[in-house]
mmCIF file of C-alpha atoms and ligand atoms in Angstrom:
data_model
loop_
_atom_site.group_PDB
_atom_site.id
_atom_site.type_symbol
_atom_site.label_atom_id
_atom_site.label_comp_id
_atom_site.label_asym_id
_atom_site.label_seq_id
_atom_site.Cartn_x
_atom_site.Cartn_y
_atom_site.Cartn_z
ATOM 1 C CA MET A 1 85.299 112.793 93.576
ATOM 2 C CA THR A 2 88.787 111.923 92.355
ATOM 3 C CA ASN A 3 90.817 114.983 91.482
ATOM 4 C CA ILE A 4 93.817 115.104 89.176
ATOM 5 C CA ALA A 5 96.303 114.873 92.035
ATOM 6 C CA GLN A 6 94.711 111.698 93.392
ATOM 7 C CA ALA A 7 94.913 110.023 89.990
ATOM 8 C CA ASP A 8 98.508 111.205 89.647
ATOM 9 C CA ALA A 9 99.431 109.804 93.052
ATOM 10 C CA LEU A 10 98.447 106.295 91.980
ATOM 11 C CA ALA A 11 100.302 106.572 88.676
ATOM 12 C CA ILE A 12 103.431 107.978 90.346
ATOM 13 C CA ALA A 13 103.354 105.325 93.068
ATOM 14 C CA ARG A 14 103.061 102.579 90.472
ATOM 15 C CA ASP A 15 106.065 103.880 88.539
ATOM 16 C CA LEU A 16 108.123 104.270 91.725
ATOM 17 C CA LEU A 17 107.339 100.718 92.812
ATOM 18 C CA ARG A 18 108.707 99.460 89.498
ATOM 19 C CA CYS A 19 112.151 100.837 90.394
ATOM 20 C CA ARG A 20 114.313 98.226 92.087
ATOM 21 C CA SER A 21 115.745 100.603 94.667
ATOM 22 C CA VAL A 22 116.875 98.224 97.394
ATOM 23 C CA THR A 23 119.393 100.127 99.571
ATOM 24 C CA PRO A 24 121.884 101.344 98.368
ATOM 25 C CA ALA A 25 120.662 101.037 94.728
ATOM 26 C CA GLU A 26 118.970 104.090 93.210
ATOM 27 C CA GLY A 27 117.078 101.828 90.819
ATOM 28 C CA GLY A 28 115.785 104.691 88.681
ATOM 29 C CA ALA A 29 113.560 106.041 91.460
ATOM 30 C CA LEU A 30 115.351 109.363 91.909
ATOM 31 C CA SER A 31 115.682 109.865 88.158
ATOM 32 C CA PHE A 32 111.951 109.409 87.825
ATOM 33 C CA ILE A 33 111.280 111.957 90.595
ATOM 34 C CA GLU A 34 113.816 114.339 89.067
ATOM 35 C CA ARG A 35 111.995 114.293 85.718
ATOM 36 C CA LEU A 36 108.602 114.894 87.322
ATOM 37 C CA LEU A 37 109.733 117.759 89.524
ATOM 38 C CA LYS A 38 111.819 119.424 86.814
ATOM 39 C CA SER A 39 108.876 119.453 84.439
ATOM 40 C CA ALA A 40 106.889 121.341 87.095
ATOM 41 C CA GLY A 41 109.598 123.970 87.500
ATOM 42 C CA PHE A 42 111.542 122.622 90.485
ATOM 43 C CA THR A 43 115.317 123.017 90.597
ATOM 44 C CA VAL A 44 116.635 119.531 91.235
ATOM 45 C CA HIS A 45 119.996 118.528 92.702
ATOM 46 C CA ARG A 46 121.282 114.977 92.718
ATOM 47 C CA VAL A 47 123.991 114.420 95.309
ATOM 48 C CA THR A 48 125.986 111.279 95.964
ATOM 49 C CA PHE A 49 127.596 110.719 99.353
ATOM 50 C CA VAL A 50 130.350 108.287 100.192
ATOM 51 C CA GLU A 51 132.001 107.115 103.345
ATOM 52 C CA PRO A 52 134.867 104.630 103.734
ATOM 53 C CA GLY A 53 133.467 101.158 104.261
ATOM 54 C CA SER A 54 130.015 101.905 102.895
ATOM 55 C CA ALA A 55 128.491 102.001 99.428
ATOM 56 C CA PRO A 56 128.005 105.415 97.781
ATOM 57 C CA VAL A 57 124.355 106.495 97.905
ATOM 58 C CA GLU A 58 122.408 108.903 95.710
ATOM 59 C CA ASN A 59 120.123 111.544 97.186
ATOM 60 C CA LEU A 60 117.908 114.288 95.809
ATOM 61 C CA TYR A 61 117.052 117.812 96.871
ATOM 62 C CA ALA A 62 114.534 119.804 94.850
ATOM 63 C CA ARG A 63 113.018 123.215 95.455
ATOM 64 C CA ILE A 64 110.567 125.546 93.819
ATOM 65 C CA GLY A 65 110.376 129.128 94.988
ATOM 66 C CA ALA A 66 113.150 131.350 96.305
ATOM 67 C CA VAL A 67 111.478 132.864 99.340
ATOM 68 C CA SER A 68 110.497 131.644 102.770
ATOM 69 C CA PRO A 69 108.764 129.843 104.259
ATOM 70 C CA ASN A 70 110.353 126.725 102.822
ATOM 71 C CA PHE A 71 108.043 123.753 103.344
ATOM 72 C CA VAL A 72 109.872 120.438 103.054
ATOM 73 C CA PHE A 73 108.513 117.040 102.152
ATOM 74 C CA ALA A 74 111.048 114.421 103.273
ATOM 75 C CA GLY A 75 111.316 110.741 102.554
ATOM 76 C CA HIS A 76 113.314 107.832 101.219
ATOM 77 C CA THR A 77 113.034 105.923 97.973
ATOM 78 C CA ASP A 78 115.190 103.021 99.095
ATOM 79 C CA VAL A 79 113.438 99.883 100.254
ATOM 80 C CA VAL A 80 114.337 96.771 102.207
ATOM 81 C CA PRO A 81 114.989 93.598 100.167
ATOM 82 C CA PRO A 82 111.888 91.665 99.093
ATOM 83 C CA GLY A 83 113.118 88.327 100.447
ATOM 84 C CA ASP A 84 111.983 85.264 98.498
ATOM 85 C CA GLU A 85 110.105 86.835 95.577
ATOM 86 C CA ALA A 86 108.245 83.574 94.957
ATOM 87 C CA ARG A 87 106.363 84.117 98.204
ATOM 88 C CA TRP A 88 104.787 87.328 96.895
ATOM 89 C CA THR A 89 101.288 87.065 95.408
ATOM 90 C CA HIS A 90 102.164 90.057 93.228
ATOM 91 C CA PRO A 91 105.808 90.533 92.212
ATOM 92 C CA PRO A 92 107.507 93.024 94.549
ATOM 93 C CA PHE A 93 108.673 95.356 91.765
ATOM 94 C CA ALA A 94 105.728 95.158 89.354
ATOM 95 C CA GLY A 95 103.503 97.892 90.820
ATOM 96 C CA ASN A 96 100.376 95.779 90.318
ATOM 97 C CA ASP A 97 97.063 96.942 91.625
ATOM 98 C CA ALA A 98 94.439 94.346 92.356
ATOM 99 C CA GLY A 99 91.317 94.252 94.474
ATOM 100 C CA GLY A 100 91.672 97.899 95.433
ATOM 101 C CA ASN A 101 95.265 97.503 96.670
ATOM 102 C CA LEU A 102 98.550 98.594 95.167
ATOM 103 C CA TYR A 103 101.242 95.968 95.789
ATOM 104 C CA GLY A 104 105.006 96.271 95.920
ATOM 105 C CA ARG A 105 108.051 96.622 98.131
ATOM 106 C CA GLY A 106 107.875 100.202 99.395
ATOM 107 C CA ALA A 107 104.117 100.606 98.821
ATOM 108 C CA VAL A 108 103.713 101.916 102.379
ATOM 109 C CA ASP A 109 107.380 102.394 103.369
ATOM 110 C CA MET A 110 107.431 104.765 101.689
ATOM 111 C CA LYS A 111 107.125 105.259 97.947
ATOM 112 C CA GLY A 112 103.356 105.562 98.264
ATOM 113 C CA ALA A 113 103.625 108.612 100.490
ATOM 114 C CA ILE A 114 106.281 110.173 98.263
ATOM 115 C CA ALA A 115 103.910 109.774 95.320
ATOM 116 C CA CYS A 116 101.134 111.497 97.295
ATOM 117 C CA ALA A 117 103.460 114.338 98.283
ATOM 118 C CA ILE A 118 104.627 114.863 94.698
ATOM 119 C CA ALA A 119 101.058 114.765 93.378
ATOM 120 C CA ALA A 120 99.897 117.233 96.036
ATOM 121 C CA ALA A 121 102.832 119.573 95.415
ATOM 122 C CA LEU A 122 102.446 119.533 91.630
ATOM 123 C CA GLU A 123 98.743 120.271 91.997
ATOM 124 C CA TYR A 124 99.465 123.093 94.427
ATOM 125 C CA VAL A 125 102.101 124.610 92.141
ATOM 126 C CA ALA A 126 99.827 124.345 89.097
ATOM 127 C CA GLY A 127 96.976 125.915 91.061
ATOM 128 C CA SER A 128 99.125 128.861 92.142
ATOM 129 C CA GLY A 129 100.269 129.827 88.652
ATOM 130 C CA GLY A 130 103.495 127.825 88.727
ATOM 131 C CA GLN A 131 104.845 129.512 91.847
ATOM 132 C CA PRO A 132 103.928 128.785 95.479
ATOM 133 C CA ARG A 133 103.586 131.641 97.990
ATOM 134 C CA GLY A 134 106.806 130.485 99.620
ATOM 135 C CA SER A 135 108.907 127.494 98.646
ATOM 136 C CA ILE A 136 108.242 123.775 98.484
ATOM 137 C CA SER A 137 111.169 121.379 98.727
ATOM 138 C CA PHE A 138 111.739 117.660 98.506
ATOM 139 C CA LEU A 139 114.479 116.059 100.568
ATOM 140 C CA ILE A 140 114.662 112.490 99.317
ATOM 141 C CA THR A 141 117.312 110.011 100.347
ATOM 142 C CA GLY A 142 118.337 106.583 99.141
ATOM 143 C CA ASP A 143 119.900 105.611 102.452
ATOM 144 C CA GLU A 144 117.279 105.239 105.154
ATOM 145 C CA GLU A 145 116.766 101.508 105.361
ATOM 146 C CA GLY A 146 120.510 100.852 105.460
ATOM 147 C CA ILE A 147 123.001 102.277 107.923
ATOM 148 C CA ALA A 148 121.812 105.784 107.082
ATOM 149 C CA VAL A 149 125.216 107.447 106.951
ATOM 150 C CA ASN A 150 125.109 108.588 103.308
ATOM 151 C CA GLY A 151 121.579 109.893 103.360
ATOM 152 C CA THR A 152 119.522 112.544 105.117
ATOM 153 C CA VAL A 153 122.156 113.397 107.711
ATOM 154 C CA LYS A 154 124.604 114.460 104.968
ATOM 155 C CA LEU A 155 121.950 115.842 102.644
ATOM 156 C CA LEU A 156 120.788 118.256 105.356
ATOM 157 C CA ARG A 157 124.353 119.387 105.969
ATOM 158 C CA TRP A 158 124.958 119.767 102.240
ATOM 159 C CA ALA A 159 121.812 121.863 101.858
ATOM 160 C CA ALA A 160 122.612 124.022 104.892
ATOM 161 C CA GLU A 161 126.092 124.712 103.494
ATOM 162 C CA ARG A 162 124.448 125.960 100.312
ATOM 163 C CA GLY A 163 122.406 128.388 102.403
ATOM 164 C CA GLU A 164 119.155 126.435 102.245
ATOM 165 C CA LYS A 165 116.807 127.143 105.152
ATOM 166 C CA PHE A 166 114.019 124.801 106.128
ATOM 167 C CA ASP A 167 111.016 126.130 107.997
ATOM 168 C CA HIS A 168 108.873 123.049 108.524
ATOM 169 C CA CYS A 169 109.089 119.442 107.425
ATOM 170 C CA LEU A 170 106.565 116.716 106.845
ATOM 171 C CA LEU A 171 108.152 113.255 106.718
ATOM 172 C CA GLY A 172 105.975 110.650 105.018
ATOM 173 C CA GLU A 173 106.926 107.551 107.011
ATOM 174 C CA PRO A 174 104.005 105.153 107.536
ATOM 175 C CA SER A 175 102.787 106.672 110.806
ATOM 176 C CA ASN A 176 99.255 105.306 110.907
ATOM 177 C CA VAL A 177 98.392 102.097 112.757
ATOM 178 C CA GLN A 178 94.921 101.021 111.528
ATOM 179 C CA LYS A 179 93.701 103.721 109.202
ATOM 180 C CA ILE A 180 94.720 107.001 107.653
ATOM 181 C CA GLY A 181 94.360 109.701 110.262
ATOM 182 C CA ASP A 182 94.801 107.686 113.429
ATOM 183 C CA THR A 183 98.425 108.566 114.232
ATOM 184 C CA ILE A 184 100.909 111.389 113.782
ATOM 185 C CA LYS A 185 104.456 110.825 114.995
ATOM 186 C CA ILE A 186 105.942 113.680 116.953
ATOM 187 C CA GLY A 187 109.142 112.067 118.161
ATOM 188 C CA ARG A 188 111.062 108.851 118.313
ATOM 189 C CA ARG A 189 112.873 106.786 120.861
ATOM 190 C CA GLY A 190 116.634 106.628 120.745
ATOM 191 C CA SER A 191 118.557 103.443 120.048
ATOM 192 C CA LEU A 192 121.845 102.293 121.539
ATOM 193 C CA ASN A 193 123.748 99.006 121.069
ATOM 194 C CA GLY A 194 126.273 97.487 123.418
ATOM 195 C CA THR A 195 128.079 94.241 124.140
ATOM 196 C CA LEU A 196 128.586 92.973 127.664
ATOM 197 C CA ILE A 197 131.781 90.948 127.990
ATOM 198 C CA VAL A 198 132.737 88.790 130.953
ATOM 199 C CA THR A 199 136.244 87.361 131.129
ATOM 200 C CA GLY A 200 137.004 84.169 133.017
ATOM 201 C CA LYS A 201 139.675 81.529 132.789
ATOM 202 C CA GLN A 202 139.657 78.623 130.362
ATOM 203 C CA GLY A 203 139.918 75.093 131.716
ATOM 204 C CA HIS A 204 138.796 71.474 131.733
ATOM 205 C CA VAL A 205 135.150 70.972 132.763
ATOM 206 C CA ALA A 206 136.258 68.115 135.027
ATOM 207 C CA TYR A 207 138.453 70.521 137.011
ATOM 208 C CA PRO A 208 136.246 73.607 137.454
ATOM 209 C CA GLU A 209 138.257 74.671 140.489
ATOM 210 C CA ARG A 210 141.182 75.383 138.156
ATOM 211 C CA ALA A 211 139.045 77.497 135.777
ATOM 212 C CA ASP A 212 136.676 80.461 136.077
ATOM 213 C CA ASN A 213 133.565 80.011 133.977
ATOM 214 C CA PRO A 214 132.438 83.376 132.491
ATOM 215 C CA VAL A 215 129.044 81.869 131.621
ATOM 216 C CA ARG A 216 128.071 81.964 135.313
ATOM 217 C CA GLY A 217 129.107 85.593 135.518
ATOM 218 C CA ILE A 218 127.369 86.744 132.360
ATOM 219 C CA VAL A 219 124.111 85.062 133.363
ATOM 220 C CA ALA A 220 124.193 86.896 136.687
ATOM 221 C CA LEU A 221 124.917 90.249 135.054
ATOM 222 C CA MET A 222 122.270 89.754 132.382
ATOM 223 C CA SER A 223 119.607 88.964 135.000
ATOM 224 C CA ALA A 224 120.624 92.036 136.950
ATOM 225 C CA LEU A 225 120.279 94.246 133.873
ATOM 226 C CA MET A 226 116.895 92.748 132.998
ATOM 227 C CA ALA A 227 115.543 92.928 136.550
ATOM 228 C CA ALA A 228 114.492 96.541 136.971
ATOM 229 C CA PRO A 229 112.961 98.937 134.427
ATOM 230 C CA LEU A 230 115.271 101.697 133.204
ATOM 231 C CA ASP A 231 112.609 104.330 133.960
ATOM 232 C CA GLN A 232 108.849 104.698 134.219
ATOM 233 C CA GLY A 233 108.243 106.370 130.880
ATOM 234 C CA THR A 234 107.214 109.998 130.275
ATOM 235 C CA ALA A 235 104.153 111.866 129.029
ATOM 236 C CA HIS A 236 104.725 110.896 125.398
ATOM 237 C CA PHE A 237 106.983 107.850 125.747
ATOM 238 C CA GLY A 238 106.723 104.362 127.203
ATOM 239 C CA PRO A 239 109.498 103.130 129.546
ATOM 240 C CA SER A 240 112.956 102.661 128.044
ATOM 241 C CA ASN A 241 113.730 99.032 127.333
ATOM 242 C CA LEU A 242 116.853 96.893 127.203
ATOM 243 C CA GLU A 243 116.755 93.638 125.232
ATOM 244 C CA PHE A 244 119.551 91.108 124.950
ATOM 245 C CA THR A 245 119.648 89.942 121.351
ATOM 246 C CA SER A 246 122.507 87.454 121.319
ATOM 247 C CA VAL A 247 124.579 85.532 123.847
ATOM 248 C CA ASP A 248 127.832 84.155 122.500
ATOM 249 C CA VAL A 249 130.543 81.963 123.907
ATOM 250 C CA GLY A 250 131.811 80.586 120.617
ATOM 251 C CA ASN A 251 132.870 77.353 122.221
ATOM 252 C CA PRO A 252 132.765 74.227 120.031
ATOM 253 C CA ALA A 253 133.932 71.837 122.789
ATOM 254 C CA VAL A 254 131.642 70.502 125.526
ATOM 255 C CA ASN A 255 134.531 69.642 127.830
ATOM 256 C CA VAL A 256 136.166 73.062 127.852
ATOM 257 C CA ILE A 257 135.177 75.933 130.086
ATOM 258 C CA PRO A 258 135.469 79.008 127.839
ATOM 259 C CA ALA A 259 137.605 82.016 128.625
ATOM 260 C CA GLU A 260 135.090 84.673 127.653
ATOM 261 C CA ALA A 261 131.350 85.193 127.199
ATOM 262 C CA ARG A 262 129.645 88.032 125.359
ATOM 263 C CA ALA A 263 126.065 89.254 125.237
ATOM 264 C CA ARG A 264 124.804 91.841 122.756
ATOM 265 C CA PHE A 265 121.944 94.127 123.645
ATOM 266 C CA ASN A 266 119.928 97.020 122.290
ATOM 267 C CA ILE A 267 118.257 99.754 124.293
ATOM 268 C CA ARG A 268 115.324 101.783 122.981
ATOM 269 C CA PHE A 269 115.221 104.838 125.177
ATOM 270 C CA ASN A 270 112.918 107.753 125.851
ATOM 271 C CA ASP A 271 113.532 111.393 126.662
ATOM 272 C CA CYS A 272 114.523 110.625 130.276
ATOM 273 C CA HIS A 273 117.928 109.689 128.906
ATOM 274 C CA SER A 274 120.809 110.766 126.774
ATOM 275 C CA GLN A 275 123.235 108.139 125.491
ATOM 276 C CA ILE A 276 125.700 109.185 128.189
ATOM 277 C CA SER A 277 123.218 109.003 131.066
ATOM 278 C CA LEU A 278 122.103 105.612 129.852
ATOM 279 C CA GLN A 279 125.648 104.272 129.623
ATOM 280 C CA THR A 280 126.333 105.538 133.130
ATOM 281 C CA LEU A 281 123.191 103.877 134.478
ATOM 282 C CA ILE A 282 123.886 100.528 132.812
ATOM 283 C CA GLU A 283 127.514 100.477 133.917
ATOM 284 C CA ARG A 284 126.554 101.367 137.485
ATOM 285 C CA ARG A 285 124.016 98.546 137.631
ATOM 286 C CA THR A 286 126.510 96.107 136.145
ATOM 287 C CA ALA A 287 129.190 97.146 138.630
ATOM 288 C CA GLN A 288 126.788 96.672 141.534
ATOM 289 C CA ALA A 289 125.843 93.171 140.355
ATOM 290 C CA ALA A 290 129.441 92.192 139.594
ATOM 291 C CA GLY A 291 130.931 93.306 142.888
ATOM 292 C CA GLU A 292 134.635 92.611 143.255
ATOM 293 C CA ARG A 293 134.336 89.098 141.853
ATOM 294 C CA LEU A 294 133.624 89.447 138.128
ATOM 295 C CA ARG A 295 135.840 90.829 135.399
ATOM 296 C CA TRP A 296 133.579 92.592 132.923
ATOM 297 C CA ARG A 297 133.398 95.449 130.457
ATOM 298 C CA ILE A 298 130.842 96.918 128.055
ATOM 299 C CA GLU A 299 131.687 97.910 124.492
ATOM 300 C CA TRP A 300 129.290 100.607 123.279
ATOM 301 C CA GLU A 301 128.687 101.093 119.575
ATOM 302 C CA PRO A 302 128.485 104.616 118.192
ATOM 303 C CA SER A 303 124.865 105.660 117.696
ATOM 304 C CA ASN A 304 123.290 108.499 115.730
ATOM 305 C CA ALA A 305 119.861 107.826 117.225
ATOM 306 C CA ASP A 306 119.005 109.998 120.207
ATOM 307 C CA SER A 307 115.448 110.300 121.422
ATOM 308 C CA PHE A 308 113.571 113.475 120.587
ATOM 309 C CA LEU A 309 110.130 114.996 120.928
ATOM 310 C CA LEU A 310 108.432 117.863 119.138
ATOM 311 C CA LYS A 311 106.812 119.925 121.847
ATOM 312 C CA ALA A 312 103.651 121.931 121.209
ATOM 313 C CA ASP A 313 104.129 123.645 117.866
ATOM 314 C CA PRO A 314 101.835 125.572 115.496
ATOM 315 C CA PHE A 315 102.956 123.356 112.595
ATOM 316 C CA LEU A 316 101.864 120.260 114.501
ATOM 317 C CA ASP A 317 98.473 121.911 115.086
ATOM 318 C CA LEU A 318 98.208 122.664 111.389
ATOM 319 C CA VAL A 319 98.914 119.053 110.375
ATOM 320 C CA CYS A 320 96.525 117.734 113.058
ATOM 321 C CA ASN A 321 93.773 120.020 111.824
ATOM 322 C CA ALA A 322 94.311 119.037 108.199
ATOM 323 C CA VAL A 323 94.087 115.355 109.150
ATOM 324 C CA LYS A 324 90.961 115.987 111.207
ATOM 325 C CA GLU A 325 89.268 118.015 108.477
ATOM 326 C CA VAL A 326 89.832 115.380 105.816
ATOM 327 C CA THR A 327 89.307 112.185 107.825
ATOM 328 C CA ALA A 328 87.089 113.318 110.741
ATOM 329 C CA ILE A 329 89.518 111.446 113.008
ATOM 330 C CA GLU A 330 91.372 112.969 115.948
ATOM 331 C CA PRO A 331 94.942 111.722 115.428
ATOM 332 C CA GLN A 332 96.935 110.261 118.310
ATOM 333 C CA LEU A 333 100.333 111.835 118.865
ATOM 334 C CA SER A 334 102.827 108.991 119.058
ATOM 335 C CA THR A 335 106.531 108.292 119.500
ATOM 336 C CA SER A 336 106.338 104.538 118.916
ATOM 337 C CA GLY A 337 108.290 102.423 116.464
ATOM 338 C CA GLY A 338 111.888 102.377 115.317
ATOM 339 C CA THR A 339 114.077 105.302 114.431
ATOM 340 C CA SER A 340 113.534 107.469 111.363
ATOM 341 C CA ASP A 341 115.275 110.289 109.568
ATOM 342 C CA ALA A 342 113.216 112.714 111.655
ATOM 343 C CA ARG A 343 116.019 112.338 114.213
ATOM 344 C CA PHE A 344 118.316 114.244 111.834
ATOM 345 C CA ILE A 345 115.753 116.704 110.457
ATOM 346 C CA LYS A 346 114.699 117.875 113.928
ATOM 347 C CA ASP A 347 118.046 119.661 114.260
ATOM 348 C CA TYR A 348 117.070 121.939 111.356
ATOM 349 C CA CYS A 349 113.338 122.588 111.704
ATOM 350 C CA PRO A 350 110.170 121.231 113.343
ATOM 351 C CA VAL A 351 109.331 117.854 111.788
ATOM 352 C CA VAL A 352 106.125 115.848 111.926
ATOM 353 C CA GLU A 353 105.677 112.348 110.510
ATOM 354 C CA PHE A 354 102.508 111.432 108.710
ATOM 355 C CA GLY A 355 102.146 108.881 105.937
ATOM 356 C CA LEU A 356 100.314 105.687 105.044
ATOM 357 C CA VAL A 357 99.206 102.799 107.270
ATOM 358 C CA GLY A 358 102.243 100.793 108.321
ATOM 359 C CA GLN A 359 100.745 97.338 108.772
ATOM 360 C CA THR A 360 102.434 95.583 105.828
ATOM 361 C CA MET A 361 105.762 97.405 105.840
ATOM 362 C CA HIS A 362 108.819 95.203 105.362
ATOM 363 C CA GLN A 363 106.491 92.191 104.810
ATOM 364 C CA VAL A 364 105.793 89.908 101.879
ATOM 365 C CA ASP A 365 102.920 91.387 99.817
ATOM 366 C CA GLU A 366 103.488 94.899 101.170
ATOM 367 C CA CYS A 367 100.550 96.911 99.872
ATOM 368 C CA THR A 368 98.403 99.969 100.375
ATOM 369 C CA PRO A 369 94.724 100.465 99.617
ATOM 370 C CA VAL A 370 94.489 102.721 96.565
ATOM 371 C CA ALA A 371 91.874 104.692 98.520
ATOM 372 C CA ASP A 372 94.551 105.491 101.125
ATOM 373 C CA LEU A 373 96.733 107.057 98.433
ATOM 374 C CA SER A 374 93.811 109.315 97.510
ATOM 375 C CA LEU A 375 93.128 110.238 101.104
ATOM 376 C CA LEU A 376 96.761 110.966 101.905
ATOM 377 C CA THR A 377 97.068 113.129 98.785
ATOM 378 C CA VAL A 378 94.054 115.175 99.867
ATOM 379 C CA ILE A 379 95.544 115.569 103.356
ATOM 380 C CA TYR A 380 98.880 116.709 101.940
ATOM 381 C CA GLN A 381 97.042 119.156 99.663
ATOM 382 C CA ARG A 382 95.160 120.494 102.668
ATOM 383 C CA VAL A 383 98.417 120.899 104.601
ATOM 384 C CA LEU A 384 99.965 122.882 101.738
ATOM 385 C CA ASP A 385 96.878 125.077 101.364
ATOM 386 C CA ARG A 386 96.695 125.855 105.077
ATOM 387 C CA TYR A 387 100.446 126.272 105.369
ATOM 388 C CA PHE A 388 100.768 128.930 102.719
ATOM 389 C CA GLU A 389 97.512 130.627 103.776
ATOM 390 C CA SER A 390 98.718 130.999 107.324
ATOM 391 C CA GLN A 391 102.433 131.403 106.824
ATOM 392 C CA ASP A 392 102.613 134.548 108.973
ATOM 393 C CA GLY A 393 100.933 132.773 111.860
ATOM 394 C CA LEU A 394 103.432 129.943 111.687
ATOM 395 C CA SER A 395 106.641 131.932 111.684
ATOM 396 C CA SER A 396 108.420 130.911 114.832
HETATM 397 ZN ZN1 LIG B 401 110.619 104.127 105.995
#
């Protein structure tokens, strides 16, 4: 039952998990991938990006084949920190498998899926005489879990400047909820951060008539912003949501009315909104609640996370069918969860997210069933087979 690629996927995943690649550290993960892909005939580029105020981050782009279509596997080898390693049953960077599970930070998010993609691609290349019918590429970043400024966004630009063209992309983020096959992600919500600031007048609590307490004002404005939904949701998205995450006065004295109060918030928004339309809506609602009485302003943070949705697309059908054929499950098309690098890739080519089951991601004892690695490898193999069989039908 197990084919070579499935066995390889487990071995590759184990070796990747042993690399301590907590963002922004490369940890040997990209070097390991470079060696594997080079030995199969891929041309591999290692590119480091820097930006003032952030750590330099290594990235990798590899390609085999010189003609279109160029099928891209995308992903990240960086992982979130393990936290207190003593709390792990299996050490987070040991790559232990036990009881049918492979343990380690990044097992599902997302070194496991990268291992499956590499195993599937190597098998495909070997099976087609060392040369695919088009091209297969890997777009692997080390800056996804961090602030994501020295990763995929720059790697895509770098590749485009070199004349690279991407036709379709499969991003291996852990898309599934309960089991392999249940969910494909076809879009993501956007994310926007802001700080609401109300200015008052400092004074003695015993003489409130001589002061103007901004706490009263900020409470009123916060309730107003939390009162009504931002929209009703759309066909593929739930309603947009605003959450206050911190309320700060920074006042150490109980007998002083503070001069200023601040409240930070995050909005996860659907395709009803752009960042601009959302800012306009929030500021209008705040102005209405504040009237003439309150002095307020909102500081918006720059965001590179707009919402997006892949509309009906032959590539999506192809991935859905491959999942269905292998698992006998009809996958749900979802836009749930946080942001991902798909938000950058979608500007270059259609992108679909399908990977492992996300339940343990970012947790202590992150793990994946070994059987899931096998299943995902078979699905990726099926996608490659169908993709290069039907490449004329997919050209868009
Ligand atoms: Zn991830």
